[in-house]
Coordinates of C-alpha atoms in Angstrom, one line a residue:
M69 CA 143.5 -49.6 276.5
N70 CA 146.4 -47.7 274.5
D71 CA 142.9 -47.4 271.9
I72 CA 141.1 -45.9 274.4
R73 CA 143.8 -43.3 275.4
R74 CA 144.1 -42.5 271.8
S75 CA 140.5 -41.9 271.5
I76 CA 140.4 -39.4 274.6
L77 CA 143.2 -37.3 272.7
W78 CA 141.1 -37.4 269.7
V79 CA 138.2 -36.2 271.7
V80 CA 140.1 -33.3 272.5
F81 CA 141.6 -32.9 269.7
G82 CA 137.6 -32.7 268.2
L83 CA 136.6 -30.3 270.9
S84 CA 139.1 -27.8 270.1
M85 CA 138.1 -27.9 266.4
V86 CA 134.4 -27.4 267.1
L87 CA 135.4 -24.5 269.5
I88 CA 137.5 -23.1 266.5
W89 CA 134.8 -23.5 264.2
D90 CA 132.3 -22.0 266.2
K91 CA 134.9 -18.5 266.1
W92 CA 134.7 -18.8 262.7
Q93 CA 131.1 -18.9 262.3
I94 CA 130.9 -15.5 264.9
H95 CA 133.6 -14.1 262.5
N96 CA 131.6 -14.7 259.4
G97 CA 128.5 -12.9 261.1
H98 CA 126.8 -16.4 261.8
K99 CA 125.4 -17.9 264.9
P100 CA 127.4 -20.1 266.8
T101 CA 126.7 -23.8 265.6
F102 CA 127.6 -25.8 268.8
F103 CA 127.4 -23.4 271.8
P104 CA 124.6 -20.9 270.7
G105 CA 124.2 -19.7 274.6
S106 CA 127.6 -18.0 274.1
A107 CA 126.4 -15.3 272.0
T108 CA 123.0 -14.8 273.3
V109 CA 120.8 -15.0 276.2
T110 CA 117.3 -16.6 275.8
S111 CA 113.8 -15.1 276.8
P112 CA 110.3 -15.7 277.1
A113 CA 110.1 -11.8 276.8
T114 CA 108.3 -9.8 273.9
P115 CA 109.7 -10.7 270.3
A116 CA 112.6 -8.9 269.1
G117 CA 111.8 -5.9 266.9
K118 CA 108.5 -5.2 268.7
A119 CA 108.4 -2.9 271.4
P120 CA 107.6 -3.9 275.1
A121 CA 104.3 -3.6 276.5
A122 CA 104.9 -0.1 278.5
A123 CA 106.3 1.2 275.3
A124 CA 104.4 0.1 272.5
D125 CA 103.5 3.4 271.1
A126 CA 107.2 3.7 270.6
S127 CA 107.3 0.6 268.3
L128 CA 107.5 2.5 264.8
P129 CA 110.4 4.2 263.7
A130 CA 110.6 7.5 261.7
A131 CA 112.4 7.5 258.4
A132 CA 116.2 7.9 258.8
G133 CA 117.6 11.3 258.0
Q134 CA 114.2 12.7 258.5
P135 CA 114.3 16.3 259.6
G136 CA 112.5 18.1 262.8
V137 CA 110.6 15.8 265.3
T138 CA 108.9 12.6 264.9
A139 CA 105.0 12.0 264.5
S140 CA 103.5 11.0 268.0
G141 CA 104.1 7.6 269.3
E142 CA 107.5 7.2 266.8
T143 CA 110.6 6.4 268.0
P144 CA 113.2 8.7 266.1
A145 CA 115.8 7.1 263.9
G146 CA 119.2 6.6 264.1
A147 CA 121.7 8.7 262.6
P148 CA 121.5 12.8 262.6
S149 CA 120.8 14.2 259.4
A150 CA 122.8 17.2 258.3
V151 CA 125.2 18.1 261.4
A152 CA 124.0 21.9 262.8
Q153 CA 127.2 22.7 265.0
R154 CA 129.6 20.7 266.6
V155 CA 130.7 21.3 269.9
E156 CA 134.0 19.7 271.1
V157 CA 134.6 19.3 274.7
S158 CA 137.6 18.0 276.6
T159 CA 138.8 16.5 280.1
D160 CA 142.2 15.0 280.9
V161 CA 140.7 11.6 279.2
L162 CA 137.9 12.3 276.9
K163 CA 137.3 14.5 273.8
L164 CA 133.4 14.5 273.1
V165 CA 132.0 15.9 270.0
F166 CA 128.3 17.0 270.3
N167 CA 125.6 18.0 267.5
T168 CA 123.5 20.7 268.4
E169 CA 121.0 18.7 266.5
G170 CA 119.5 17.1 269.6
G171 CA 122.4 17.4 271.8
S172 CA 123.7 13.9 270.7
V173 CA 127.0 12.6 271.4
I174 CA 128.7 12.0 267.8
G175 CA 132.4 11.3 268.4
A176 CA 134.7 10.2 271.4
Q177 CA 138.4 10.4 271.4
L178 CA 140.0 8.4 274.4
F179 CA 143.6 10.5 275.1
K180 CA 144.8 7.5 276.7
H181 CA 144.6 5.0 274.4
A182 CA 146.2 5.0 270.8
E183 CA 144.3 4.7 267.9
A184 CA 146.1 2.1 266.5
T185 CA 148.2 -0.4 267.7
G186 CA 151.6 -1.9 266.4
S187 CA 155.1 -0.7 266.3
S188 CA 154.1 3.0 264.2
K189 CA 155.0 5.5 266.4
D190 CA 153.0 8.3 264.2
Q191 CA 149.9 6.4 264.6
Q192 CA 150.1 5.8 268.6
K193 CA 150.2 9.6 268.9
Q194 CA 146.7 9.7 267.8
P195 CA 143.9 9.3 270.3
F196 CA 141.2 6.4 270.0
T197 CA 138.5 7.2 268.1
L198 CA 135.3 5.3 269.8
L199 CA 132.5 7.2 268.8
T200 CA 131.9 9.0 264.9
Q201 CA 129.8 10.0 262.4
D202 CA 131.1 10.2 259.0
A203 CA 131.0 8.5 255.7
N204 CA 132.3 5.3 256.6
R205 CA 131.1 4.5 260.0
T206 CA 128.4 5.7 262.8
Y207 CA 128.4 5.3 266.3
V208 CA 126.7 7.8 268.3
A209 CA 124.7 8.4 271.9
Q210 CA 121.2 9.8 271.7
T211 CA 118.6 10.8 273.6
G212 CA 115.1 12.5 273.3
L213 CA 111.3 12.5 274.2
I214 CA 108.4 10.0 272.7
G215 CA 105.1 9.5 273.7
G216 CA 103.9 13.1 272.2
T217 CA 104.9 15.7 270.1
F218 CA 108.1 16.3 272.0
P219 CA 111.7 17.2 271.7
T220 CA 113.6 14.6 270.3
H221 CA 117.6 13.7 269.2
K222 CA 116.5 15.6 265.7
T223 CA 115.5 18.7 267.4
A224 CA 117.4 21.6 267.3
M225 CA 119.5 22.8 270.6
T226 CA 121.3 25.4 271.8
L227 CA 124.2 25.4 273.7
V228 CA 124.2 27.2 276.7
P229 CA 127.4 29.5 277.1
G230 CA 130.1 28.2 279.3
N231 CA 133.6 26.5 279.2
T232 CA 134.3 23.8 277.2
T233 CA 137.5 22.3 278.2
L234 CA 138.2 21.0 281.7
A235 CA 140.8 23.7 283.1
E236 CA 143.9 22.8 285.5
G237 CA 142.6 22.5 289.1
Q238 CA 139.0 22.0 287.9
N239 CA 137.5 18.7 289.2
E240 CA 134.2 19.1 286.5
L241 CA 132.5 20.4 283.4
Q242 CA 129.0 20.8 282.9
V243 CA 127.9 21.2 279.4
R244 CA 124.3 22.2 278.6
F245 CA 121.8 21.9 275.7
E246 CA 118.2 23.6 275.8
S247 CA 116.0 22.8 272.7
A248 CA 113.2 24.9 271.5
E249 CA 109.7 24.5 272.9
V250 CA 107.9 21.4 270.9
G251 CA 104.2 21.2 271.6
G252 CA 105.3 23.7 274.7
V253 CA 107.7 21.4 275.8
K254 CA 111.2 22.1 276.5
L255 CA 114.1 19.5 277.0
V256 CA 117.4 20.5 279.0
K257 CA 120.4 18.2 278.7
T258 CA 123.1 18.8 281.1
Y259 CA 126.4 16.8 280.5
T260 CA 128.5 16.2 283.5
L261 CA 132.3 15.3 283.1
T262 CA 134.8 14.6 285.6
R263 CA 138.5 14.7 285.8
G264 CA 139.8 11.0 285.5
R265 CA 136.5 9.6 284.5
Y266 CA 134.6 8.0 281.5
D267 CA 131.1 7.8 282.8
I268 CA 129.4 11.0 282.5
G269 CA 126.2 12.3 284.5
V270 CA 123.7 13.1 281.6
Q271 CA 120.5 15.1 283.2
H272 CA 117.1 15.1 281.1
E273 CA 115.0 18.3 282.4
V274 CA 111.7 18.4 281.1
V275 CA 110.0 21.8 281.3
N276 CA 106.5 21.8 280.6
N277 CA 105.4 25.2 279.3
S278 CA 101.8 24.1 277.8
G279 CA 98.6 24.7 279.0
Q280 CA 98.1 20.7 280.1
P281 CA 99.9 18.0 281.7
V282 CA 102.1 16.0 279.6
N283 CA 103.4 12.3 280.1
P284 CA 106.5 12.0 278.2
Q285 CA 108.6 9.0 278.0
L286 CA 112.6 9.2 277.7
Y287 CA 114.7 7.0 275.2
L288 CA 118.6 6.4 275.6
Q289 CA 120.2 4.6 272.7
L290 CA 123.5 3.8 271.1
V291 CA 123.7 3.7 267.4
R292 CA 126.1 2.0 265.4
D293 CA 126.7 0.2 262.0
G294 CA 127.3 -3.1 261.7
N295 CA 130.8 -3.3 260.4
K296 CA 133.2 -5.3 261.5
L297 CA 136.5 -4.2 263.3
S298 CA 139.4 -3.9 261.0
S299 CA 141.7 -5.7 263.8
E300 CA 139.6 -9.0 263.7
T301 CA 141.2 -11.9 261.6
P302 CA 139.7 -15.2 260.4
F303 CA 142.1 -16.9 263.4
Y304 CA 140.3 -15.3 266.6
S305 CA 137.2 -13.2 266.9
T306 CA 135.8 -11.1 269.7
F307 CA 132.4 -10.1 270.0
T308 CA 131.0 -6.6 268.4
G309 CA 127.3 -5.7 269.0
P310 CA 124.8 -4.6 271.5
A311 CA 124.5 -6.2 274.9
V312 CA 121.7 -5.8 277.7
Y313 CA 122.4 -6.5 281.0
T314 CA 119.8 -7.1 283.9
E315 CA 119.9 -8.6 287.4
A316 CA 117.4 -11.4 286.5
Q317 CA 118.8 -12.6 283.3
K318 CA 122.7 -11.3 283.6
Y319 CA 125.0 -10.3 280.7
Q320 CA 123.1 -10.9 277.2
K321 CA 125.0 -10.3 273.9
I322 CA 122.6 -9.5 270.7
E323 CA 123.8 -10.5 267.3
F324 CA 123.6 -7.7 264.7
A325 CA 122.5 -10.9 262.4
D326 CA 119.8 -11.7 264.8
I327 CA 118.3 -8.1 265.1
E328 CA 118.0 -8.1 261.2
K329 CA 116.2 -11.4 261.3
N330 CA 113.7 -10.4 264.3
K331 CA 115.2 -13.1 266.3
A332 CA 117.5 -11.5 269.4
S333 CA 116.2 -12.6 272.5
F334 CA 117.3 -10.5 275.8
E335 CA 115.0 -9.1 278.7
K336 CA 112.7 -6.4 277.5
T337 CA 111.6 -5.1 281.2
A338 CA 113.7 -4.0 284.0
T339 CA 114.4 -1.8 286.9
N340 CA 117.9 -2.0 286.8
G341 CA 121.0 -3.0 284.7
Y342 CA 122.4 -1.3 281.6
V343 CA 122.1 -1.2 277.6
A344 CA 125.5 -1.1 276.0
M345 CA 127.7 -1.4 272.6
V346 CA 130.8 -3.6 272.6
Q347 CA 133.5 -4.4 270.6
H348 CA 137.0 -5.6 271.6
Y349 CA 138.9 -3.4 274.2
F350 CA 136.2 -0.7 274.1
A351 CA 132.4 -0.3 275.3
S352 CA 129.6 2.3 275.6
A353 CA 127.0 2.3 277.8
W354 CA 123.6 3.8 279.1
L355 CA 122.8 3.6 282.5
L356 CA 119.6 4.6 284.4
A357 CA 119.7 4.3 288.2
D358 CA 118.3 1.1 290.2
G359 CA 114.5 1.0 290.8
V360 CA 114.0 3.1 287.9
A361 CA 111.5 1.4 285.6
R362 CA 112.8 0.7 281.8
D363 CA 112.2 -1.1 278.3
N364 CA 114.6 -2.3 276.6
F365 CA 115.0 -2.3 272.9
A366 CA 117.2 -3.5 270.2
R367 CA 116.3 -2.7 266.6
R368 CA 117.4 -2.0 263.0
I369 CA 117.2 1.1 262.2
D370 CA 118.3 1.2 258.3
N371 CA 120.7 -0.7 256.1
N372 CA 123.5 -1.8 258.3
L373 CA 122.2 0.6 261.0
Y374 CA 121.4 -0.6 264.8
A375 CA 120.5 0.7 268.1
V376 CA 120.0 -0.8 271.7
G377 CA 118.7 0.9 274.3
A378 CA 116.2 2.2 277.0
I379 CA 112.8 3.7 277.4
T380 CA 111.6 5.0 280.9
T381 CA 108.1 6.6 281.5
L382 CA 108.4 9.8 283.5
P383 CA 105.9 10.9 285.9
A384 CA 103.3 13.6 284.9
V385 CA 104.4 17.1 284.4
A386 CA 101.8 19.6 285.2
P387 CA 101.6 22.9 283.4
G388 CA 104.5 25.2 284.2
Q389 CA 106.3 22.7 286.0
S390 CA 109.7 20.8 285.0
Q391 CA 110.5 17.1 285.5
S392 CA 114.4 15.5 285.9
V393 CA 115.8 12.2 285.1
Q394 CA 119.3 11.3 285.8
S395 CA 121.2 8.8 284.1
R396 CA 124.7 8.0 283.1
L397 CA 126.7 7.5 279.9
F398 CA 129.9 5.3 280.1
I399 CA 132.1 5.7 276.6
G400 CA 135.5 4.3 277.6
P401 CA 138.1 1.3 277.6
Q402 CA 137.1 -2.2 279.3
E403 CA 139.1 -1.4 282.3
E404 CA 137.8 -4.1 284.6
K405 CA 138.8 -2.5 288.0
V406 CA 136.9 0.7 286.8
L407 CA 133.8 -0.6 285.2
E408 CA 133.1 -2.7 288.8
L409 CA 133.3 1.3 290.4
I410 CA 130.9 2.3 288.2
T411 CA 127.4 0.1 288.6
P412 CA 127.3 -3.8 289.3
G413 CA 127.9 -6.2 286.2
L414 CA 129.3 -3.6 284.0
E415 CA 132.6 -5.3 283.9
L416 CA 130.8 -8.1 282.2
V417 CA 131.3 -6.0 278.8
K418 CA 135.0 -7.4 279.0
D419 CA 133.2 -10.6 277.9
Y420 CA 135.4 -13.9 278.9
G421 CA 132.6 -16.4 277.8
W422 CA 131.6 -19.1 279.8
L423 CA 134.8 -19.5 281.6
T424 CA 134.3 -16.2 283.5
I425 CA 134.4 -17.8 286.9
L426 CA 137.8 -18.9 286.2
A427 CA 139.1 -16.1 284.1
K428 CA 138.3 -13.2 286.9
P429 CA 140.7 -14.5 289.4
L430 CA 143.2 -15.3 287.0
Y431 CA 143.4 -11.6 285.7
W432 CA 143.3 -10.7 289.6
L433 CA 146.2 -12.6 289.8
L434 CA 147.8 -11.2 286.7
E435 CA 147.1 -7.6 287.7
K436 CA 148.9 -8.4 291.0
I437 CA 152.3 -9.5 289.6
H438 CA 151.9 -6.9 287.2
G439 CA 152.2 -4.3 290.3
F440 CA 155.6 -5.8 291.0
V441 CA 157.0 -6.4 287.8
A442 CA 155.5 -3.3 285.9
N443 CA 155.7 -5.2 282.2
W444 CA 152.7 -6.9 280.9
G445 CA 155.1 -9.4 279.0
W446 CA 157.1 -10.6 282.4
S447 CA 153.5 -10.5 284.1
I448 CA 152.2 -13.0 281.6
V449 CA 155.6 -15.2 282.0
L450 CA 155.4 -15.3 285.6
L451 CA 151.5 -16.0 285.7
V452 CA 152.1 -19.2 283.3
V453 CA 155.0 -20.3 286.1
L454 CA 152.6 -19.7 288.8
I455 CA 149.8 -22.1 287.2
K456 CA 152.4 -24.4 286.2
A457 CA 153.7 -24.7 289.7
A458 CA 150.3 -25.1 291.3
F459 CA 149.5 -28.0 288.7
Y460 CA 153.5 -29.2 289.3
W461 CA 152.7 -33.1 290.9
L462 CA 149.2 -33.2 288.9
N463 CA 151.3 -32.8 285.4
A464 CA 154.4 -35.0 287.2
S465 CA 151.5 -37.8 287.5
A466 CA 150.5 -37.4 283.9
Y467 CA 154.2 -37.0 282.4
R468 CA 155.5 -40.1 284.3
S469 CA 152.7 -42.4 283.0
M470 CA 153.7 -40.6 279.2
A471 CA 157.0 -41.6 279.9
K472 CA 156.6 -45.0 280.9
M473 CA 154.0 -45.4 277.5
K474 CA 157.1 -44.1 275.6
K475 CA 159.7 -46.5 277.2
I476 CA 157.4 -49.8 276.1
N477 CA 155.9 -48.0 273.0
P478 CA 158.7 -50.1 270.7
R479 CA 157.3 -53.3 272.4
I480 CA 153.8 -52.3 271.8
M481 CA 154.6 -51.7 268.2
E482 CA 156.3 -54.8 267.6
M483 CA 153.4 -56.7 269.2
R484 CA 151.1 -55.0 267.3
E485 CA 152.9 -55.7 264.1
R486 CA 153.3 -59.6 265.3
L487 CA 149.8 -60.3 266.3
K488 CA 148.0 -57.6 263.8
G489 CA 145.9 -60.9 262.4
N490 CA 144.8 -61.8 266.0
P491 CA 143.1 -58.7 267.7
Q492 CA 141.9 -60.7 270.7
Q493 CA 145.2 -61.9 271.7
M494 CA 147.0 -58.6 270.9
Q495 CA 144.5 -56.7 273.2
Q496 CA 145.3 -59.6 276.3
E497 CA 148.9 -59.5 275.4
M498 CA 148.8 -55.6 275.7
M499 CA 147.0 -55.8 278.6
K500 CA 149.5 -58.0 280.2
M501 CA 152.1 -55.5 279.5
Y502 CA 150.6 -52.5 281.4
R503 CA 150.2 -54.8 284.4
E504 CA 153.9 -55.8 284.4
E505 CA 155.4 -52.6 283.8
K506 CA 152.6 -50.9 285.9
V507 CA 151.3 -48.5 283.0
N508 CA 148.4 -46.8 283.2
P509 CA 147.2 -45.9 279.5
L510 CA 144.6 -43.2 280.6
G511 CA 147.2 -41.7 283.5
G512 CA 148.0 -39.0 281.1
C513 CA 144.9 -38.0 279.9
F514 CA 143.2 -36.9 282.8
P515 CA 145.5 -34.9 284.6
I516 CA 145.8 -32.7 281.3
L517 CA 142.1 -32.5 280.9
I518 CA 141.5 -31.0 284.4
Q519 CA 143.9 -28.2 283.3
I520 CA 142.3 -27.3 280.0
P521 CA 139.4 -25.1 281.4
V522 CA 142.6 -23.1 283.3
F523 CA 144.5 -22.5 280.1
I524 CA 141.6 -21.7 277.6
A525 CA 140.6 -19.0 280.8
L526 CA 143.6 -17.5 280.9
Y527 CA 143.6 -17.5 276.9
W528 CA 140.4 -15.4 277.3
V529 CA 141.9 -13.0 279.6
L530 CA 145.0 -12.2 277.5
L531 CA 142.7 -11.3 274.4
S532 CA 140.2 -9.5 276.3
S533 CA 142.6 -7.4 278.7
V534 CA 142.5 -3.8 277.1
E535 CA 146.0 -3.5 279.2
M536 CA 147.8 -5.4 276.5
R537 CA 146.7 -2.8 273.8
N538 CA 150.0 -1.0 272.7
A539 CA 152.1 -2.9 276.2
P540 CA 155.4 -3.3 275.4
W541 CA 157.4 -6.7 276.6
M542 CA 161.1 -6.2 275.4
A543 CA 163.4 -5.4 272.3
W544 CA 160.9 -5.9 269.0
I545 CA 157.7 -6.4 271.0
T546 CA 156.4 -3.4 271.5
D547 CA 152.6 -4.3 271.4
L548 CA 151.2 -7.6 273.2
S549 CA 147.8 -7.3 271.5
S550 CA 149.2 -7.3 267.7
P551 CA 151.3 -10.0 266.1
D552 CA 155.1 -10.2 266.1
P553 CA 156.2 -8.1 263.4
F554 CA 159.0 -10.4 262.6
Y555 CA 157.2 -13.8 263.1
I556 CA 160.0 -14.7 265.7
L557 CA 157.7 -15.9 268.5
P558 CA 155.3 -17.6 266.3
L559 CA 158.7 -19.7 265.2
V560 CA 159.8 -20.3 268.5
M561 CA 156.4 -21.7 269.7
A562 CA 156.6 -24.3 266.4
V563 CA 159.7 -25.3 267.4
T564 CA 158.9 -25.8 271.5
T565 CA 155.6 -27.5 270.2
M566 CA 157.7 -30.2 267.8
I567 CA 160.1 -31.1 270.7
Q568 CA 157.0 -31.3 273.4
T569 CA 156.0 -33.7 270.7
A570 CA 158.7 -35.7 270.6
L571 CA 158.4 -36.1 274.5
N572 CA 155.1 -38.1 273.8
P573 CA 154.7 -41.4 272.9
L574 CA 154.2 -42.4 269.2
P575 CA 150.8 -43.6 268.1
P576 CA 151.2 -47.3 267.3
D577 CA 148.6 -46.4 264.5
P578 CA 150.7 -45.3 261.4
L579 CA 147.9 -42.3 260.4
Q580 CA 147.7 -41.1 264.3
A581 CA 151.4 -41.3 264.0
K582 CA 151.7 -38.7 261.3
L583 CA 148.7 -36.4 262.5
M584 CA 150.5 -36.4 265.8
W585 CA 153.0 -34.9 264.1
M586 CA 151.5 -32.7 261.7
M587 CA 148.8 -31.2 263.6
P588 CA 151.2 -28.9 265.9
L589 CA 152.7 -27.6 262.5
M590 CA 149.2 -26.8 261.6
F591 CA 148.5 -25.3 264.8
S592 CA 151.6 -23.1 264.7
V593 CA 150.8 -21.6 261.3
M594 CA 147.5 -20.0 263.1
F595 CA 150.0 -18.6 265.8
F596 CA 151.3 -16.4 263.2
F597 CA 148.6 -14.0 263.1
F598 CA 147.8 -14.0 267.0
P599 CA 148.8 -11.7 269.3
A600 CA 152.1 -11.4 270.6
G601 CA 151.0 -11.9 274.5
L602 CA 148.7 -15.0 273.7
V603 CA 152.1 -16.8 271.8
L604 CA 154.3 -15.7 274.5
Y605 CA 151.7 -17.5 277.2
W606 CA 151.9 -20.5 274.7
I607 CA 155.7 -20.5 274.7
T608 CA 155.9 -20.4 278.3
N609 CA 153.9 -23.1 278.8
N610 CA 155.5 -25.2 276.3
V611 CA 159.1 -24.6 277.9
L612 CA 157.9 -25.3 281.4
T613 CA 156.4 -28.7 280.0
I614 CA 159.4 -29.5 278.0
A615 CA 161.6 -28.7 281.5
Q616 CA 159.3 -30.8 283.4
Q617 CA 158.9 -33.8 281.2
S618 CA 162.3 -34.1 280.1
F619 CA 163.4 -34.5 283.5
I620 CA 161.0 -36.8 284.4
N621 CA 161.6 -38.9 281.4
K622 CA 165.6 -38.9 282.0
R623 CA 164.7 -40.1 285.9
L624 CA 162.7 -43.1 284.2
G625 CA 165.7 -44.0 281.6
V626 CA 163.7 -42.7 278.5
P627 CA 165.7 -40.7 276.1
L628 CA 164.7 -37.8 273.9
K629 CA 164.3 -39.5 270.5
F630 CA 162.6 -37.7 267.5
N631 CA 160.7 -40.8 266.5
L632 CA 159.6 -39.4 263.0
P633 CA 156.9 -41.5 261.1
K634 CA 157.4 -42.5 257.6
F635 CA 155.5 -40.1 255.1
K636 CA 154.7 -41.9 252.2

């Protein structure tokens, strides 16, 4: 039975290695090996790379950088060519940069979020740049018309004179772009920015000044390069890339590598949802009103340049008439409560993975605690205390079993050495000892296994929450989303992990005993590169575990002994 218990612990360790390997694969641009469902959601719809049936004439992109309008039936390429004129527009939370070529958004800075994390005060004075277009990066939001010779995101547009800064006491700011007529059709884009909001109203008005009816299609797309974020490390990774949400298929992530290989799967046609471009802590998204039929697409535009978007067909516009389509563009942080208010499902860009059902209530509780203590570091500590309190009696059962195992462990090791030539008698003697001492070898495993999903969910909450970004705890910890600059927390974590290991019974098998002491050291090395908030959570859990386990060991008369194995 003791061997069974060890086997279960090895299964847990193996599962941890599997999860770490999957994250390593994703970090290096490959699909997950063991849990592919966490990267994409398959759909029996049209193969990636081909346009949906309703927009089949939009499947061929124009050449990147081609000036003027695209040929009839082509989806425009991604990055605009030469910048015609930059227009800067500011609110209290956003600074947007528009290009009069197509009236596209080619820059976005977030005033309430610093450009860099860490302890550099100079860097923290600079607002965070999400959308940009320069020699190194491309991340822009574009719209236009297809289905004929119509204005696209590469058509020259004129800014209608007006304010470009949200004045004090003003709640809304409108920015209006008008295109020249292309084939007798004019496109008017009106952006409505609201104080304190990251979602922007975007109205597209199609004015038909030609002598015949037109049936244009409106496309909304986000274009981004496939470069990884500079903040990513080999030890943990977060998703960067396109995403599509529909009520039928829910949240569907799309890997850049799958787009490149024409293997991306997602729901192509819908009447609800959104398309988004996601990265750690931040996202952008195009949203059409519910009930508006649209065809979603994700495609490669150029070398290391990708687009995700939606196409919707407008009603026929008669000569001399106009037709408007309302949409919204979100550019901002992944603040869960804010995202929930914008549209259903948008909060899922803050990706908790397969443990969302556990992670969301944990985040809710963490936020409530923060409302009282006003410090995210202490909020993490108190949340772990509450979780450990909730599992107190379950843990107590596990620790009592482990304490009893540790108490009789010297006798078991002596017996295994004495009867190593007679495995059958050894097993019988071991079972007899368990019965006499009323020890269940599995008693310490199952209570701990039950809690593993909760603590993995909490891990993802802390890793995904933008609130941790540049949030101080105390003293030298000025940013919970960055590694401890002096490595003090990782060292404390390593020490507490070793103490916790000493409280557990030493495996009779010499190899297992050595690994039991080596694994915590190896595991601790990874935490030198983890965000301070995650290390703080782990330290708190370790300290509470040591306190409870030491108390139970003392009550059962089991002394604290560092039974180090012999390393030869």
